[in-house]
């Protein structure tokens, strides 16, 4: 039984940072990119970035570069998403997601079979 | 702003077939596989199609997809009330240092 577990909801002040965690049971995080995707109220899905724990390789969406940090820690890995300089536009549900298995190369490794339940982040003064 | 463009809405009556388009470019759909996701509010997204054409286990064969050049499409046949939700295409984009991108999303309504 594959399950992704995320940390709980957060309420943050504008200008502060938020750190959301994701850990897996029943699937290995190590070889596939672990992705962070968010959905703001009334908006679409937005890919933020990913880390492949085994290699440490990271990719980021251009708009988040400079204020998004993704790290992996431990074995089995927990994945952390740290977003700084928060504004009200960062209010969203944040999901971690990963491919479930099978061989893949490059972009094929981003078919996201398993998703966490989401973490609500509210940015408000 | 997404580089994958979808129509904002689509609709059909129960039993009908609905098709959703996804338009991209050479750096994404033109070179890489397309994935499709179903999103129901309050629930984590569900992968419907991977590798442009493949269904994960558990996804009914009412869902099918195709790709040609820099465009892709998702078809839902035998439309059911449970199919009413948002649908997103997605693909890896090779430009810049590489990134994954979701389409603009299509809301499917069952009339």
mmCIF file of C-alpha atoms in Angstrom:
data_model
loop_
_atom_site.group_PDB
_atom_site.id
_atom_site.type_symbol
_atom_site.label_atom_id
_atom_site.label_comp_id
_atom_site.label_asym_id
_atom_site.label_seq_id
_atom_site.Cartn_x
_atom_site.Cartn_y
_atom_site.Cartn_z
ATOM 1 C CA UNK A 1 0.000 0.000 0.000
ATOM 2 C CA UNK A 2 1.614 3.195 -1.212
ATOM 3 C CA UNK A 3 1.020 6.255 0.872
ATOM 4 C CA UNK A 4 2.504 9.729 0.868
ATOM 5 C CA UNK A 5 2.191 11.582 4.148
ATOM 6 C CA UNK A 6 2.497 15.352 4.317
ATOM 7 C CA UNK A 7 2.826 17.753 7.219
ATOM 8 C CA UNK A 8 -0.139 19.707 8.480
ATOM 9 C CA UNK A 9 -1.740 22.982 7.472
ATOM 10 C CA UNK A 10 0.134 26.230 8.020
ATOM 11 C CA UNK A 11 -0.852 29.856 8.443
ATOM 12 C CA UNK A 12 1.953 32.288 7.650
ATOM 13 C CA UNK A 13 2.520 36.029 7.577
ATOM 14 C CA UNK A 14 3.512 37.769 4.340
ATOM 15 C CA UNK A 15 7.282 37.834 3.961
ATOM 16 C CA UNK A 16 7.845 34.708 6.021
ATOM 17 C CA UNK A 17 8.740 31.170 4.915
ATOM 18 C CA UNK A 18 6.953 27.845 5.051
ATOM 19 C CA UNK A 19 8.415 24.336 5.123
ATOM 20 C CA UNK A 20 6.270 21.354 4.121
ATOM 21 C CA UNK A 21 7.402 17.752 4.454
ATOM 22 C CA UNK A 22 6.525 14.608 2.541
ATOM 23 C CA UNK A 23 7.451 11.027 3.325
ATOM 24 C CA UNK A 24 6.492 7.787 1.656
ATOM 25 C CA UNK A 25 5.585 4.308 2.688
ATOM 26 C CA UNK A 26 5.317 1.423 0.237
ATOM 27 C CA UNK A 27 7.324 3.115 -2.510
ATOM 28 C CA UNK A 28 10.942 4.058 -2.818
ATOM 29 C CA UNK A 29 11.565 7.750 -3.125
ATOM 30 C CA UNK A 30 15.167 7.286 -4.045
ATOM 31 C CA UNK A 31 15.204 6.788 -7.787
ATOM 32 C CA UNK A 32 12.337 8.933 -9.015
ATOM 33 C CA UNK A 33 11.897 12.714 -8.949
ATOM 34 C CA UNK A 34 9.715 13.748 -6.038
ATOM 35 C CA UNK A 35 7.666 16.687 -7.189
ATOM 36 C CA UNK A 36 5.934 19.590 -5.542
ATOM 37 C CA UNK A 37 2.744 20.813 -7.191
ATOM 38 C CA UNK A 38 0.393 23.453 -5.886
ATOM 39 C CA UNK A 39 -3.158 24.567 -6.573
ATOM 40 C CA UNK A 40 -4.294 28.008 -5.490
ATOM 41 C CA UNK A 41 -8.004 28.642 -4.863
ATOM 42 C CA UNK A 42 -9.865 28.644 -8.158
ATOM 43 C CA UNK A 43 -6.646 28.115 -10.097
ATOM 44 C CA UNK A 44 -5.032 25.256 -11.982
ATOM 45 C CA UNK A 45 -2.250 22.873 -11.111
ATOM 46 C CA UNK A 46 1.188 24.448 -10.988
ATOM 47 C CA UNK A 47 4.429 22.460 -10.974
ATOM 48 C CA UNK A 48 7.004 23.986 -8.655
ATOM 49 C CA UNK A 49 10.031 21.723 -8.719
ATOM 50 C CA UNK A 50 11.431 18.287 -7.989
ATOM 51 C CA UNK A 51 14.329 16.450 -6.399
ATOM 52 C CA UNK A 52 15.646 12.952 -7.150
ATOM 53 C CA UNK A 53 16.926 11.790 -3.751
ATOM 54 C CA UNK A 54 19.429 9.212 -5.042
ATOM 55 C CA UNK A 55 21.290 11.655 -7.255
ATOM 56 C CA UNK A 56 20.389 14.906 -5.553
ATOM 57 C CA UNK A 57 19.390 16.342 -8.940
ATOM 58 C CA UNK A 58 16.883 19.188 -8.787
ATOM 59 C CA UNK A 59 14.703 21.040 -11.261
ATOM 60 C CA UNK A 60 12.666 24.139 -10.577
ATOM 61 C CA UNK A 61 10.004 26.107 -12.377
ATOM 62 C CA UNK A 62 11.540 29.409 -13.413
ATOM 63 C CA UNK A 63 9.108 31.513 -11.391
ATOM 64 C CA UNK A 64 10.178 29.878 -8.107
ATOM 65 C CA UNK A 65 13.921 29.959 -8.604
ATOM 66 C CA UNK A 66 15.557 31.894 -5.823
ATOM 67 C CA UNK A 67 12.845 31.375 -3.224
ATOM 68 C CA UNK A 68 12.124 27.639 -3.428
ATOM 69 C CA UNK A 69 14.348 25.080 -1.733
ATOM 70 C CA UNK A 70 13.752 21.341 -2.020
ATOM 71 C CA UNK A 71 15.770 18.945 0.107
ATOM 72 C CA UNK A 72 15.845 15.233 0.914
ATOM 73 C CA UNK A 73 16.866 13.819 4.255
ATOM 74 C CA UNK A 74 17.197 10.372 5.772
ATOM 75 C CA UNK A 75 16.686 6.834 4.545
ATOM 76 C CA UNK A 76 13.976 6.274 3.630
ATOM 77 C CA UNK A 77 13.956 9.865 2.492
ATOM 78 C CA UNK A 78 11.694 12.598 3.658
ATOM 79 C CA UNK A 79 11.352 15.429 1.187
ATOM 80 C CA UNK A 80 11.047 19.058 2.223
ATOM 81 C CA UNK A 81 9.737 22.035 0.310
ATOM 82 C CA UNK A 82 10.747 25.420 1.691
ATOM 83 C CA UNK A 83 9.167 28.506 0.094
ATOM 84 C CA UNK A 84 10.334 31.938 1.225
ATOM 85 C CA UNK A 85 9.156 35.539 0.813
ATOM 86 C CA UNK A 86 5.555 34.456 0.969
ATOM 87 C CA UNK A 87 2.739 36.618 -0.375
ATOM 88 C CA UNK A 88 -1.014 36.111 -0.443
ATOM 89 C CA UNK A 89 -0.599 34.620 -3.906
ATOM 90 C CA UNK A 90 1.174 31.667 -2.313
ATOM 91 C CA UNK A 91 -2.018 30.653 -0.531
ATOM 92 C CA UNK A 92 -2.643 27.206 -1.972
ATOM 93 C CA UNK A 93 -2.760 23.486 -1.387
ATOM 94 C CA UNK A 94 0.712 22.007 -1.813
ATOM 95 C CA UNK A 95 1.050 18.416 -2.982
ATOM 96 C CA UNK A 96 4.015 16.111 -3.211
ATOM 97 C CA UNK A 97 3.803 13.531 -5.972
ATOM 98 C CA UNK A 98 5.954 10.781 -7.435
ATOM 99 C CA UNK A 99 6.050 8.099 -10.116
ATOM 100 C CA UNK A 100 5.080 4.712 -8.717
ATOM 101 C CA UNK A 101 7.457 2.367 -10.478
ATOM 102 C CA UNK A 102 8.844 1.046 -13.718
ATOM 103 C CA UNK A 103 11.779 2.071 -15.845
ATOM 104 C CA UNK A 104 11.872 5.640 -17.042
ATOM 105 C CA UNK A 105 14.205 8.131 -18.630
ATOM 106 C CA UNK A 106 14.076 11.908 -18.399
ATOM 107 C CA UNK A 107 10.636 13.365 -18.789
ATOM 108 C CA UNK A 108 8.993 9.935 -18.576
ATOM 109 C CA UNK A 109 9.842 9.922 -14.885
ATOM 110 C CA UNK A 110 7.290 12.676 -14.295
ATOM 111 C CA UNK A 111 4.110 10.646 -14.764
ATOM 112 C CA UNK A 112 2.866 11.164 -11.228
ATOM 113 C CA UNK A 113 1.051 8.074 -9.984
ATOM 114 C CA UNK A 114 1.026 8.808 -6.286
ATOM 115 C CA UNK A 115 0.103 12.010 -4.583
ATOM 116 C CA UNK A 116 0.095 13.179 -1.015
ATOM 117 C CA UNK A 117 -3.173 14.433 0.479
ATOM 118 C CA UNK A 118 -2.035 18.038 0.171
ATOM 119 C CA UNK A 119 -1.020 20.654 2.724
ATOM 120 C CA UNK A 120 -3.007 23.867 2.948
ATOM 121 C CA UNK A 121 -0.830 26.950 3.307
ATOM 122 C CA UNK A 122 -2.596 30.217 4.025
ATOM 123 C CA UNK A 123 -0.645 33.459 3.809
ATOM 124 C CA UNK A 124 -2.424 36.252 5.605
ATOM 125 C CA UNK A 125 -1.551 39.243 7.720
ATOM 126 C CA UNK B 1 1.480 31.121 -17.441
ATOM 127 C CA UNK B 2 1.226 27.608 -18.853
ATOM 128 C CA UNK B 3 2.752 26.723 -22.206
ATOM 129 C CA UNK B 4 0.153 23.971 -22.690
ATOM 130 C CA UNK B 5 -3.206 25.331 -23.791
ATOM 131 C CA UNK B 6 -6.524 23.595 -23.183
ATOM 132 C CA UNK B 7 -10.099 24.750 -23.748
ATOM 133 C CA UNK B 8 -11.554 26.059 -20.478
ATOM 134 C CA UNK B 9 -14.649 23.885 -20.678
ATOM 135 C CA UNK B 10 -16.255 20.906 -22.351
ATOM 136 C CA UNK B 11 -19.577 19.228 -21.816
ATOM 137 C CA UNK B 12 -21.738 16.304 -22.841
ATOM 138 C CA UNK B 13 -24.743 14.292 -21.855
ATOM 139 C CA UNK B 14 -24.445 10.879 -20.176
ATOM 140 C CA UNK B 15 -23.219 8.279 -22.623
ATOM 141 C CA UNK B 16 -21.720 10.797 -25.032
ATOM 142 C CA UNK B 17 -18.070 11.133 -25.998
ATOM 143 C CA UNK B 18 -16.146 14.237 -24.989
ATOM 144 C CA UNK B 19 -12.730 15.215 -26.311
ATOM 145 C CA UNK B 20 -10.270 17.641 -24.704
ATOM 146 C CA UNK B 21 -7.377 19.114 -26.653
ATOM 147 C CA UNK B 22 -3.944 20.156 -25.403
ATOM 148 C CA UNK B 23 -1.751 22.347 -27.574
ATOM 149 C CA UNK B 24 1.964 22.713 -26.902
ATOM 150 C CA UNK B 25 5.202 23.157 -28.800
ATOM 151 C CA UNK B 26 8.291 21.341 -30.030
ATOM 152 C CA UNK B 27 10.010 21.656 -26.665
ATOM 153 C CA UNK B 28 7.288 19.830 -24.740
ATOM 154 C CA UNK B 29 4.634 17.724 -26.498
ATOM 155 C CA UNK B 30 6.684 17.608 -29.679
ATOM 156 C CA UNK B 31 9.514 15.766 -27.908
ATOM 157 C CA UNK B 32 8.068 14.239 -24.751
ATOM 158 C CA UNK B 33 5.226 12.066 -23.573
ATOM 159 C CA UNK B 34 1.979 13.596 -22.405
ATOM 160 C CA UNK B 35 0.256 12.745 -19.143
ATOM 161 C CA UNK B 36 -3.338 13.476 -18.226
ATOM 162 C CA UNK B 37 -4.727 14.049 -14.737
ATOM 163 C CA UNK B 38 -8.210 14.254 -13.287
ATOM 164 C CA UNK B 39 -8.700 16.744 -10.471
ATOM 165 C CA UNK B 40 -11.724 16.746 -8.205
ATOM 166 C CA UNK B 41 -11.867 19.645 -5.722
ATOM 167 C CA UNK B 42 -10.571 18.647 -2.318
ATOM 168 C CA UNK B 43 -9.003 15.433 -3.599
ATOM 169 C CA UNK B 44 -5.461 14.778 -4.774
ATOM 170 C CA UNK B 45 -5.101 14.599 -8.574
ATOM 171 C CA UNK B 46 -5.363 11.213 -10.248
ATOM 172 C CA UNK B 47 -3.174 10.075 -13.147
ATOM 173 C CA UNK B 48 -5.398 8.988 -16.022
ATOM 174 C CA UNK B 49 -2.939 8.609 -18.886
ATOM 175 C CA UNK B 50 0.854 8.348 -19.013
ATOM 176 C CA UNK B 51 3.249 7.985 -21.904
ATOM 177 C CA UNK B 52 0.726 9.793 -24.149
ATOM 178 C CA UNK B 53 -1.463 6.686 -24.544
ATOM 179 C CA UNK B 54 -1.153 4.331 -21.578
ATOM 180 C CA UNK B 55 -3.683 3.870 -18.796
ATOM 181 C CA UNK B 56 -2.499 3.013 -15.274
ATOM 182 C CA UNK B 57 -4.161 -0.029 -13.763
ATOM 183 C CA UNK B 58 -7.611 0.776 -12.469
ATOM 184 C CA UNK B 59 -8.357 3.473 -15.040
ATOM 185 C CA UNK B 60 -11.332 2.396 -17.167
ATOM 186 C CA UNK B 61 -10.891 2.076 -20.921
ATOM 187 C CA UNK B 62 -13.505 4.778 -21.386
ATOM 188 C CA UNK B 63 -10.507 7.099 -21.087
ATOM 189 C CA UNK B 64 -8.222 7.179 -24.099
ATOM 190 C CA UNK B 65 -5.631 9.582 -25.444
ATOM 191 C CA UNK B 66 -3.674 10.409 -28.537
ATOM 192 C CA UNK B 67 -0.816 12.638 -29.611
ATOM 193 C CA UNK B 68 0.199 14.115 -32.930
ATOM 194 C CA UNK B 69 3.028 16.570 -33.416
ATOM 195 C CA UNK B 70 2.733 19.295 -30.805
ATOM 196 C CA UNK B 71 -0.847 18.490 -29.787
ATOM 197 C CA UNK B 72 -2.534 15.839 -27.708
ATOM 198 C CA UNK B 73 -6.080 14.953 -26.798
ATOM 199 C CA UNK B 74 -8.008 13.057 -24.164
ATOM 200 C CA UNK B 75 -11.287 11.339 -24.986
ATOM 201 C CA UNK B 76 -13.897 10.244 -22.492
ATOM 202 C CA UNK B 77 -16.451 7.895 -23.975
ATOM 203 C CA UNK B 78 -19.639 6.711 -22.327
ATOM 204 C CA UNK B 79 -19.667 9.890 -20.241
ATOM 205 C CA UNK B 80 -20.818 9.390 -16.650
ATOM 206 C CA UNK B 81 -21.805 11.840 -13.944
ATOM 207 C CA UNK B 82 -18.679 10.834 -11.996
ATOM 208 C CA UNK B 83 -16.573 12.207 -14.850
ATOM 209 C CA UNK B 84 -17.553 15.765 -14.003
ATOM 210 C CA UNK B 85 -14.279 17.317 -12.855
ATOM 211 C CA UNK B 86 -11.220 19.176 -14.112
ATOM 212 C CA UNK B 87 -8.739 17.597 -16.487
ATOM 213 C CA UNK B 88 -5.126 18.632 -17.054
ATOM 214 C CA UNK B 89 -2.559 17.607 -19.614
ATOM 215 C CA UNK B 90 1.098 17.763 -18.623
ATOM 216 C CA UNK B 91 4.484 17.179 -20.203
ATOM 217 C CA UNK B 92 8.159 17.684 -19.628
ATOM 218 C CA UNK B 93 9.556 20.749 -21.378
ATOM 219 C CA UNK B 94 13.173 20.625 -22.548
ATOM 220 C CA UNK B 95 13.661 24.384 -22.741
ATOM 221 C CA UNK B 96 15.712 26.358 -20.219
ATOM 222 C CA UNK B 97 17.047 23.788 -17.736
ATOM 223 C CA UNK B 98 13.964 21.604 -18.120
ATOM 224 C CA UNK B 99 10.704 21.718 -16.270
ATOM 225 C CA UNK B 100 7.395 19.902 -15.969
ATOM 226 C CA UNK B 101 4.341 21.860 -16.993
ATOM 227 C CA UNK B 102 0.608 21.396 -16.592
ATOM 228 C CA UNK B 103 -1.946 22.577 -19.100
ATOM 229 C CA UNK B 104 -4.429 25.326 -18.356
ATOM 230 C CA UNK B 105 -7.095 22.786 -17.412
ATOM 231 C CA UNK B 106 -10.525 21.905 -18.777
ATOM 232 C CA UNK B 107 -13.686 21.700 -16.699
ATOM 233 C CA UNK B 108 -15.902 18.872 -17.958
ATOM 234 C CA UNK B 109 -19.597 19.207 -17.191
ATOM 235 C CA UNK B 110 -22.063 16.371 -17.546
ATOM 236 C CA UNK B 111 -25.348 17.901 -18.650
#
